[in-house]
């Protein structure tokens, strides 16, 4: 089984908690993206990032200095947004760490696809950013089917815990559409299922931890997610969409 998640905007440098296993698989392509980013002047970079001067200024300065092979942090620890905080990988047991090493993949606009212990540096770039690279109009075109081909090694299910922005790098290339199983975390509002972003991010992190701790191998294992705030809703689920409803 493969599990896909999105990265987080917030990143940290932590070369000490865990060592890295390897460099990212598409580092040459990442260097192409970096070269293109460095061609932007400050106003263009700020516009690409859609952020304030307070965030854009240090990120623009960092862009000129970063080295893709120095001061590396394992990807699983480098991202520190809500999902990763609730995943709490620094507290994983050795078997859980082995599980995510084999099964978890992080989709990234900058790096393409990451294994948990690939060494990365902080960056700011969303997959949907309109950045032309190497003749491609945007990052979706640039990465093409490479991420899908790297992710899929056989008929095993792909458990989708990523946001729509990132899963769009996989869905156009699915050879077996039923292979992708999306986990939906929603709240009932007037009997309609509504996804609340913060709650969903928290639940996705906790789901990864649950799957790792329980050595999940099948979609049925996913439905057994045991959490006081979330209940599996078989009546709202399908073979390719597993729905959990918030109970608070």
Coordinates of N, CA, C and O in Angstrom, one line a residue, residues 68-147:
X68 N 21.0 22.7 -2.4 CA 20.2 21.5 -2.3 C 20.8 20.3 -1.7 O 20.2 19.2 -1.5
X69 N 22.1 20.4 -1.4 CA 22.8 19.3 -0.8 C 23.5 19.5 0.6 O 24.2 18.7 1.1
X70 N 23.1 20.6 1.2 CA 23.7 21.0 2.5 C 22.6 21.3 3.5 O 21.5 21.7 3.2
X71 N 22.9 21.0 4.8 CA 22.0 21.3 5.9 C 20.6 20.6 5.6 O 19.6 21.3 5.6
X72 N 20.6 19.3 5.3 CA 19.4 18.6 4.9 C 18.7 18.0 6.1 O 19.3 17.5 7.1
X73 N 17.3 18.1 6.0 CA 16.4 17.5 7.0 C 15.6 16.4 6.4 O 15.1 16.6 5.2
X74 N 15.4 15.3 7.0 CA 14.4 14.3 6.5 C 13.1 14.9 6.2 O 12.6 15.7 7.0
X75 N 12.5 14.7 5.0 CA 11.3 15.3 4.6 C 10.2 15.2 5.7 O 9.4 16.1 5.9
X76 N 10.1 14.1 6.3 CA 9.1 13.8 7.3 C 9.1 14.8 8.5 O 8.1 15.1 9.1
X77 N 10.3 15.3 8.8 CA 10.5 16.2 9.9 C 10.6 17.7 9.4 O 10.3 18.6 10.1
X78 N 11.0 17.9 8.1 CA 11.2 19.2 7.6 C 9.8 20.0 7.5 O 9.8 21.2 7.7
X79 N 8.8 19.3 7.1 CA 7.5 19.9 7.0 C 6.8 19.9 8.4 O 6.8 18.9 9.1
X80 N 6.4 21.1 8.8 CA 5.9 21.2 10.2 C 4.5 21.8 10.4 O 4.2 22.4 11.4
X81 N 3.7 21.8 9.3 CA 2.4 22.3 9.4 C 1.5 21.4 10.3 O 1.9 20.4 10.9
X82 N 0.2 21.7 10.3 CA -0.8 21.1 11.2 C -0.8 19.5 11.0 O -0.7 18.8 12.0
X83 N -0.8 19.1 9.8 CA -0.9 17.7 9.5 C 0.3 17.0 10.1 O 0.2 15.9 10.7
X84 N 1.5 17.5 10.0 CA 2.7 16.9 10.5 C 2.8 17.0 12.0 O 3.3 16.1 12.6
X85 N 2.3 18.1 12.6 CA 2.3 18.2 14.0 C 1.4 17.1 14.6 O 1.8 16.5 15.6
X86 N 0.3 16.8 14.0 CA -0.6 15.8 14.5 C -0.1 14.4 14.2 O -0.5 13.4 14.8
X87 N 0.7 14.2 13.2 CA 1.3 13.0 12.9 C 2.4 12.6 13.9 O 2.5 11.5 14.3
X88 N 3.1 13.6 14.4 CA 4.1 13.5 15.4 C 5.2 12.4 15.0 O 5.4 11.5 15.8
X89 N 5.8 12.5 13.9 CA 6.8 11.4 13.5 C 7.9 11.3 14.4 O 8.5 10.2 14.5
X90 N 8.3 12.3 15.1 CA 9.5 12.2 16.1 C 9.2 11.3 17.2 O 10.1 10.9 18.0
X91 N 7.9 10.9 17.4 CA 7.5 10.0 18.5 C 7.2 8.5 17.9 O 6.8 7.7 18.7
X92 N 7.4 8.3 16.6 CA 7.1 7.0 16.1 C 8.0 5.9 16.7 O 9.2 6.2 17.0
X93 N 7.5 4.7 16.8 CA 8.3 3.6 17.1 C 9.2 3.2 15.9 O 8.9 3.6 14.8
X94 N 10.1 2.3 16.2 CA 11.0 1.8 15.1 C 10.1 1.1 14.0 O 10.3 1.4 12.8
X95 N 9.2 0.3 14.3 CA 8.3 -0.4 13.3 C 7.5 0.7 12.5 O 7.3 0.5 11.3
X96 N 7.0 1.7 13.2 CA 6.2 2.7 12.5 C 7.1 3.5 11.5 O 6.7 3.9 10.4
X97 N 8.3 3.8 11.9 CA 9.3 4.5 11.0 C 9.6 3.6 9.8 O 9.7 4.1 8.7
X98 N 9.7 2.3 10.0 CA 10.0 1.4 8.9 C 8.8 1.4 8.0 O 8.9 1.3 6.7
X99 N 7.6 1.5 8.6 CA 6.4 1.4 7.8 C 6.3 2.7 6.9 O 6.0 2.5 5.7
X100 N 6.5 3.9 7.4 CA 6.4 5.0 6.6 C 7.5 5.1 5.6 O 7.3 5.6 4.5
X101 N 8.6 4.6 5.9 CA 9.7 4.6 5.0 C 9.3 3.8 3.7 O 9.6 4.2 2.6
X102 N 8.6 2.7 3.9 CA 8.2 1.9 2.8 C 6.9 2.4 2.1 O 6.7 2.2 0.9
X103 N 6.0 3.0 2.8 CA 4.7 3.2 2.3 C 4.3 4.7 2.1 O 3.4 4.9 1.3
X104 N 4.9 5.6 2.8 CA 4.4 7.0 2.7 C 5.2 7.8 1.7 O 6.5 7.6 1.6
X105 N 4.5 8.6 0.9 CA 5.2 9.5 -0.1 C 4.5 10.9 0.0 O 3.3 11.0 0.2
X106 N 5.4 11.9 -0.1 CA 5.0 13.3 0.0 C 5.1 13.9 -1.4 O 6.2 13.9 -2.0
X107 N 4.0 14.5 -1.9 CA 4.0 15.1 -3.2 C 4.5 16.6 -3.0 O 4.1 17.2 -2.0
X108 N 5.3 17.1 -3.9 CA 5.9 18.4 -3.7 C 6.0 19.1 -5.0 O 6.5 18.5 -6.0
X109 N 5.7 20.4 -5.1 CA 5.9 21.1 -6.3 C 7.4 21.3 -6.6 O 7.8 21.4 -7.8
X110 N 8.2 21.4 -5.6 CA 9.6 21.7 -5.7 C 10.4 20.4 -6.0 O 11.3 20.4 -6.9
X111 N 10.1 19.4 -5.2 CA 10.9 18.1 -5.3 C 10.1 17.0 -6.1 O 10.7 16.0 -6.3
X112 N 8.9 17.2 -6.5 CA 8.2 16.2 -7.2 C 7.5 15.2 -6.2 O 6.4 15.3 -5.9
X113 N 8.3 14.2 -5.8 CA 7.8 13.2 -4.9 C 8.9 12.9 -3.9 O 10.1 12.7 -4.4
X114 N 8.6 12.8 -2.7 CA 9.6 12.5 -1.6 C 9.3 11.3 -0.8 O 8.2 11.0 -0.4
X115 N 10.4 10.5 -0.5 CA 10.3 9.5 0.5 C 10.5 10.2 1.8 O 11.1 11.2 1.9
X116 N 10.0 9.6 2.9 CA 10.1 10.3 4.2 C 11.5 10.7 4.7 O 11.6 11.7 5.4
X117 N 12.5 9.9 4.3 CA 13.8 10.2 4.8 C 14.8 10.8 3.7 O 16.0 10.7 3.8
X118 N 14.2 11.3 2.6 CA 14.9 12.1 1.6 C 15.3 13.4 2.3 O 14.5 14.0 3.0
X119 N 16.5 13.8 2.1 CA 17.0 15.1 2.6 C 16.6 16.3 1.8 O 16.9 16.4 0.6
X120 N 15.9 17.2 2.5 CA 15.4 18.4 1.8 C 15.8 19.7 2.5 O 16.3 19.7 3.7
X121 N 15.7 20.8 1.9 CA 15.9 22.1 2.4 C 14.6 22.9 2.4 O 13.7 22.6 1.6
X122 N 14.4 23.9 3.3 CA 13.2 24.7 3.2 C 13.0 25.4 1.9 O 14.0 25.8 1.3
X123 N 11.8 25.4 1.4 CA 11.5 26.1 0.2 C 10.0 26.7 0.3 O 9.3 26.3 1.1
X124 N 9.7 27.5 -0.7 CA 8.3 28.0 -0.7 C 7.9 27.9 -2.2 O 8.3 28.7 -3.0
X125 N 7.0 26.9 -2.5 CA 6.5 26.8 -3.8 C 5.4 25.8 -3.8 O 5.6 24.6 -3.5
X126 N 4.2 26.2 -4.2 CA 3.0 25.3 -4.2 C 2.9 24.7 -5.6 O 3.4 25.2 -6.6
X127 N 2.3 23.5 -5.6 CA 2.2 22.8 -6.9 C 1.4 23.6 -7.9 O 1.7 23.5 -9.1
X128 N 0.4 24.4 -7.5 CA -0.4 25.1 -8.4 C 0.2 26.4 -8.8 O -0.4 27.2 -9.6
X129 N 1.4 26.7 -8.4 CA 2.0 28.0 -8.8 C 2.2 28.0 -10.3 O 2.7 27.1 -10.9
X130 N 2.0 29.2 -10.9 CA 2.1 29.3 -12.3 C 3.5 29.7 -12.7 O 3.8 30.8 -13.1
X131 N 4.4 28.7 -12.6 CA 5.8 28.9 -12.9 C 6.2 28.1 -14.1 O 6.2 26.8 -14.1
X132 N 6.5 28.7 -15.2 CA 6.9 28.0 -16.4 C 8.3 27.5 -16.2 O 9.2 28.2 -15.8
X133 N 8.6 26.2 -16.5 CA 9.9 25.6 -16.3 C 10.2 24.7 -17.5 O 9.4 23.9 -17.9
X134 N 11.4 24.9 -18.1 CA 11.9 24.1 -19.2 C 10.9 23.8 -20.3 O 10.7 22.7 -20.7
X135 N 10.2 24.8 -20.7 CA 9.2 24.7 -21.8 C 7.8 24.3 -21.3 O 6.9 24.3 -22.1
X136 N 7.7 23.9 -20.1 CA 6.3 23.6 -19.5 C 5.7 24.8 -19.0 O 6.3 25.7 -18.5
X137 N 4.3 24.9 -19.2 CA 3.6 26.1 -18.8 C 3.5 26.2 -17.3 O 3.3 27.3 -16.7
X138 N 3.5 25.1 -16.6 CA 3.3 25.1 -15.1 C 3.9 23.9 -14.5 O 4.5 23.0 -15.2
X139 N 3.8 23.7 -13.2 CA 4.5 22.6 -12.5 C 3.8 21.3 -12.8 O 4.4 20.2 -12.9
X140 N 2.5 21.3 -13.1 CA 1.8 20.1 -13.4 C 2.3 19.5 -14.8 O 2.6 18.3 -14.9
X141 N 2.5 20.4 -15.7 CA 3.0 20.0 -17.0 C 4.5 19.6 -16.9 O 4.9 18.6 -17.5
X142 N 5.2 20.3 -16.0 CA 6.7 20.0 -15.9 C 6.8 18.6 -15.3 O 7.6 17.8 -15.8
X143 N 6.1 18.3 -14.3 CA 6.2 16.9 -13.7 C 5.6 15.8 -14.5 O 6.0 14.7 -14.5
X144 N 4.5 16.1 -15.2 CA 3.9 15.1 -16.1 C 3.5 13.9 -15.3 O 3.0 13.9 -14.2
X145 N 3.8 12.7 -15.9 CA 3.4 11.5 -15.3 C 4.6 10.9 -14.4 O 4.5 9.8 -13.9
X146 N 5.6 11.6 -14.2 CA 6.8 11.1 -13.5 C 6.4 10.7 -12.1 O 6.9 9.7 -11.6
X147 N 5.6 11.5 -11.4 CA 5.3 11.2 -10.0 C 4.5 10.0 -9.9 O 4.7 9.1 -9.0

